[in-house]
Amino acid sequence: MGMTPNQMDGIVPVLSQDSFEKLESIMYRKHVERGNCLFWEGDAADKMFFIFEGRVRTTKTSDSGRTLTLYLHQKGDLIGQMDPFQESQHSFTAEVTEDAKVGVIQRKDLEVLLWQHSDLALEFMKWMGLMHRLTQTKFRDLMMFGKTGALCSLLIRLSNSYGKEKDGGIYISLKINNTEMADMIGATRESVNRMLSDLKKEDVIAYKDGHFIIHNLRYLQDVCHCENCPKEVCRM
């Protein structure tokens, strides 16, 4: 049974219902438990994965052994690489962080489907462009405005992906600790501790029972020179 666009985020809003049903027709479903990986950095990029349920994070390991979290994927996201090179390899690892149900798509099947249906191919190109822009903005966050700017941008992205209006603030439903945040912006845990402490003193944010609450979104936007990107781009 197909999913309607308003049931999911990720690639689904980019696709028409007919296009999504075509894409769904070439998937086979698979349950993957937390702690397992859909693929590892260096594996052959011959499959893509659509998330029906659960969460997946993609990470990149540096030469020094440091792991950087690139994305937090959830229901509706499509994960994998669609390169023009036949023997390409995954440049990151996809780890399941919450038990997931995924649709596995063989790259060869997808290529045939895109060749057969020009409307799906056009919509798929729009999704690829969206993902490219998302990557560009994340690199901008990391390089342009220092660690504080990157942290403020991370908090804004968390609010767009997991935020809910509550008691005059934005309650972030996803539990996340300082070490995980450090891995998302390439900083040390100690520096993230210090920056978060400063934001709490300014009453910009609060932290309660493992959840962040944003009280002053405008402050965060000013620090990271927010460009008011659409939420499809300003996300985790």
Short mmCIF file of C-alpha atoms in Angstrom, two decimals:
data_model
loop_
_atom_site.label_atom_id
_atom_site.label_comp_id
_atom_site.label_asym_id
_atom_site.label_seq_id
_atom_site.Cartn_x
_atom_site.Cartn_y
_atom_site.Cartn_z
CA MET A 1 0.00 0.00 0.00
CA GLY A 2 1.45 3.36 -1.03
CA MET A 3 2.13 6.27 1.30
CA THR A 4 0.54 9.63 0.62
CA PRO A 5 2.89 12.65 0.57
CA ASN A 6 1.52 14.17 3.77
CA GLN A 7 2.33 11.03 5.76
CA MET A 8 6.11 11.37 5.45
CA ASP A 9 8.99 13.75 4.97
CA GLY A 10 12.13 13.00 2.99
CA ILE A 11 11.71 12.10 -0.65
CA VAL A 12 7.94 11.51 -0.53
CA PRO A 13 6.78 15.16 -0.81
CA VAL A 14 8.96 15.51 -3.93
CA LEU A 15 7.23 12.58 -5.66
CA SER A 16 3.71 12.32 -7.00
CA GLN A 17 1.64 9.46 -5.58
CA ASP A 18 1.98 7.61 -8.88
CA SER A 19 5.76 8.01 -8.89
CA PHE A 20 6.07 6.82 -5.30
CA GLU A 21 4.02 3.72 -6.08
CA LYS A 22 6.36 2.96 -8.98
CA LEU A 23 9.34 3.33 -6.67
CA GLU A 24 7.68 1.20 -4.02
CA SER A 25 7.01 -1.56 -6.57
CA ILE A 26 10.73 -2.34 -6.92
CA MET A 27 11.46 -2.43 -3.16
CA TYR A 28 11.62 -5.45 -0.94
CA ARG A 29 10.95 -4.79 2.73
CA LYS A 30 13.36 -5.64 5.50
CA HIS A 31 13.39 -5.26 9.30
CA VAL A 32 16.68 -4.04 10.73
CA GLU A 33 17.32 -3.90 14.47
CA ARG A 34 18.98 -1.06 16.30
CA GLY A 35 22.77 -1.23 16.28
CA ASN A 36 23.05 -2.84 12.86
CA CYS A 37 24.26 -1.06 9.73
CA LEU A 38 22.50 -0.83 6.37
CA PHE A 39 25.93 -0.44 4.80
CA TRP A 40 29.48 0.48 5.71
CA GLU A 41 31.77 3.12 4.31
CA GLY A 42 33.59 1.47 1.40
CA ASP A 43 30.81 -1.05 0.58
CA ALA A 44 29.63 -1.27 -3.02
CA ALA A 45 26.92 1.36 -3.62
CA ASP A 46 24.56 -1.01 -5.39
CA LYS A 47 21.47 -0.45 -3.21
CA MET A 48 19.38 2.38 -1.79
CA PHE A 49 17.18 2.22 1.30
CA PHE A 50 13.82 3.86 1.93
CA ILE A 51 12.81 4.24 5.60
CA PHE A 52 9.23 3.26 6.42
CA GLU A 53 9.83 3.25 10.18
CA GLY A 54 12.72 3.91 12.55
CA ARG A 55 15.81 6.11 12.49
CA VAL A 56 19.18 5.85 10.78
CA ARG A 57 22.25 8.04 11.12
CA THR A 58 24.94 8.35 8.50
CA THR A 59 28.53 8.86 9.63
CA LYS A 60 31.94 9.51 8.15
CA THR A 61 35.22 8.39 9.74
CA SER A 62 38.33 10.56 9.46
CA ASP A 63 41.89 9.31 9.07
CA SER A 64 42.44 9.99 12.78
CA GLY A 65 39.54 7.72 13.69
CA ARG A 66 37.10 10.53 14.60
CA THR A 67 33.50 9.82 13.58
CA LEU A 68 31.42 12.72 12.26
CA THR A 69 27.65 12.38 12.11
CA LEU A 70 26.42 13.71 8.77
CA TYR A 71 22.65 13.17 8.86
CA LEU A 72 19.88 11.83 11.06
CA HIS A 73 17.42 10.05 8.78
CA GLN A 74 13.86 9.15 9.66
CA LYS A 75 10.57 7.99 8.18
CA GLY A 76 10.29 8.97 4.52
CA ASP A 77 14.01 9.38 3.82
CA LEU A 78 15.88 7.66 1.00
CA ILE A 79 19.47 6.71 1.83
CA GLY A 80 22.26 5.78 -0.54
CA GLN A 81 24.25 7.01 -3.50
CA MET A 82 23.10 7.30 -7.09
CA ASP A 83 26.40 7.87 -8.88
CA PRO A 84 27.01 7.82 -12.63
CA PHE A 85 29.87 5.37 -12.04
CA GLN A 86 28.92 1.70 -12.11
CA GLU A 87 31.44 0.55 -9.49
CA SER A 88 31.05 3.36 -6.96
CA GLN A 89 31.41 2.81 -3.20
CA HIS A 90 29.53 4.25 -0.27
CA SER A 91 31.42 7.20 1.19
CA PHE A 92 29.70 6.92 4.59
CA THR A 93 28.21 4.37 7.01
CA ALA A 94 24.47 4.07 7.75
CA GLU A 95 23.78 2.88 11.30
CA VAL A 96 20.28 2.03 12.54
CA THR A 97 19.66 3.90 15.81
CA GLU A 98 16.01 2.88 16.27
CA ASP A 99 14.53 -0.41 15.02
CA ALA A 100 13.67 0.19 11.38
CA LYS A 101 11.58 -1.12 8.53
CA VAL A 102 13.21 -0.28 5.23
CA GLY A 103 12.52 -0.80 1.57
CA VAL A 104 15.62 -2.04 -0.25
CA ILE A 105 16.06 -0.83 -3.84
CA GLN A 106 18.55 -2.43 -6.18
CA ARG A 107 20.33 0.31 -8.12
CA LYS A 108 19.95 -1.56 -11.42
CA ASP A 109 16.18 -1.81 -10.90
CA LEU A 110 16.03 1.90 -10.13
CA GLU A 111 18.01 2.79 -13.25
CA VAL A 112 15.57 0.83 -15.40
CA LEU A 113 12.59 2.49 -13.71
CA LEU A 114 14.03 5.98 -14.24
CA TRP A 115 14.74 5.18 -17.89
CA GLN A 116 11.15 3.99 -18.41
CA HIS A 117 9.38 6.89 -16.67
CA SER A 118 10.55 10.42 -17.44
CA ASP A 119 8.20 11.99 -14.87
CA LEU A 120 9.73 9.89 -12.09
CA ALA A 121 13.23 10.68 -13.39
CA LEU A 122 12.52 14.41 -13.23
CA GLU A 123 11.15 14.19 -9.68
CA PHE A 124 14.11 12.04 -8.64
CA MET A 125 16.46 14.72 -10.01
CA LYS A 126 14.65 17.31 -7.88
CA TRP A 127 15.24 15.14 -4.82
CA MET A 128 18.93 14.77 -5.67
CA GLY A 129 19.18 18.55 -6.04
CA LEU A 130 17.52 19.00 -2.66
CA MET A 131 20.00 16.60 -1.03
CA HIS A 132 22.90 18.42 -2.69
CA ARG A 133 21.68 21.73 -1.30
CA LEU A 134 21.24 20.18 2.15
CA THR A 135 24.85 19.00 2.06
CA GLN A 136 26.06 22.44 0.93
CA THR A 137 24.31 24.19 3.81
CA LYS A 138 25.75 21.74 6.34
CA PHE A 139 29.28 22.42 5.09
CA ARG A 140 28.51 26.16 5.28
CA ASP A 141 27.51 25.70 8.92
CA LEU A 142 30.75 23.90 9.73
CA MET A 143 33.10 26.26 7.89
CA MET A 144 31.71 29.79 7.88
CA PHE A 145 30.74 30.90 11.40
CA GLY A 146 32.85 28.89 13.83
CA LYS A 147 31.79 26.20 16.27
CA THR A 148 29.25 28.43 18.00
CA GLY A 149 27.56 29.20 14.68
CA ALA A 150 27.57 25.50 13.79
CA LEU A 151 26.01 24.62 17.16
CA CYS A 152 23.30 27.26 16.79
CA SER A 153 22.52 26.00 13.30
CA LEU A 154 22.35 22.43 14.66
CA LEU A 155 19.79 23.53 17.26
CA ILE A 156 17.72 25.21 14.54
CA ARG A 157 17.86 22.06 12.39
CA LEU A 158 16.81 19.95 15.38
CA SER A 159 13.86 22.28 15.96
CA ASN A 160 12.76 21.93 12.33
CA SER A 161 13.06 18.14 12.34
CA TYR A 162 11.87 17.31 15.86
CA GLY A 163 10.52 20.54 17.37
CA LYS A 164 7.05 21.09 18.82
CA GLU A 165 5.56 24.30 20.22
CA LYS A 166 5.19 23.88 23.97
CA ASP A 167 4.78 26.39 26.80
CA GLY A 168 6.03 29.29 24.71
CA GLY A 169 9.15 27.46 23.52
CA ILE A 170 10.17 24.84 20.99
CA TYR A 171 10.44 21.41 22.61
CA ILE A 172 12.81 19.04 20.76
CA SER A 173 11.35 15.54 21.06
CA LEU A 174 14.59 13.77 20.10
CA LYS A 175 16.83 12.98 23.06
CA ILE A 176 20.40 13.98 22.26
CA ASN A 177 23.46 14.37 24.45
CA ASN A 178 26.46 16.68 24.22
CA THR A 179 28.78 14.01 22.83
CA GLU A 180 26.37 13.30 19.97
CA MET A 181 26.08 17.01 19.24
CA ALA A 182 29.87 17.31 19.22
CA ASP A 183 30.06 14.55 16.60
CA MET A 184 27.61 16.50 14.43
CA ILE A 185 29.68 19.68 14.29
CA GLY A 186 33.20 18.29 14.52
CA ALA A 187 33.84 19.76 17.98
CA THR A 188 34.93 18.34 21.32
CA ARG A 189 32.39 17.47 23.99
CA GLU A 190 34.02 19.98 26.34
CA SER A 191 33.60 22.87 23.89
CA VAL A 192 29.95 21.91 23.28
CA ASN A 193 29.42 21.83 27.07
CA ARG A 194 30.81 25.35 27.33
CA MET A 195 28.80 26.75 24.40
CA LEU A 196 25.55 25.20 25.64
CA SER A 197 26.22 26.58 29.13
CA ASP A 198 26.59 30.07 27.65
CA LEU A 199 23.31 29.71 25.74
CA LYS A 200 21.54 28.57 28.90
CA LYS A 201 22.87 31.59 30.82
CA GLU A 202 21.45 33.85 28.12
CA ASP A 203 18.11 32.02 28.46
CA VAL A 204 18.28 31.07 24.79
CA ILE A 205 17.79 27.38 25.54
CA ALA A 206 16.93 25.08 28.42
CA TYR A 207 17.59 21.38 28.99
CA LYS A 208 15.15 19.10 30.81
CA ASP A 209 15.00 15.31 31.11
CA GLY A 210 17.28 14.80 28.11
CA HIS A 211 15.42 17.23 25.85
CA PHE A 212 16.35 20.71 24.65
CA ILE A 213 13.85 23.56 24.72
CA ILE A 214 14.52 26.62 22.57
CA HIS A 215 13.29 29.89 24.07
CA ASN A 216 14.94 32.38 21.69
CA LEU A 217 15.10 31.10 18.11
CA ARG A 218 15.96 34.57 16.78
CA TYR A 219 19.18 34.61 18.82
CA LEU A 220 20.29 31.31 17.27
CA GLN A 221 19.44 32.56 13.78
CA ASP A 222 21.49 35.72 14.27
CA VAL A 223 24.57 33.84 15.48
CA CYS A 224 24.65 31.47 12.49
CA HIS A 225 23.59 34.16 9.97
CA CYS A 226 20.45 32.18 9.11
CA GLU A 227 19.49 32.43 5.43
CA ASN A 228 15.90 31.28 6.08
CA CYS A 229 16.27 28.13 4.00
CA PRO A 230 13.10 26.06 3.60
CA LYS A 231 12.63 23.34 6.20
CA GLU A 232 13.27 20.69 3.53
CA VAL A 233 16.87 21.98 3.50
CA CYS A 234 17.26 23.19 7.11
CA ARG A 235 16.80 19.73 8.65
CA MET A 236 18.86 16.99 10.21
#
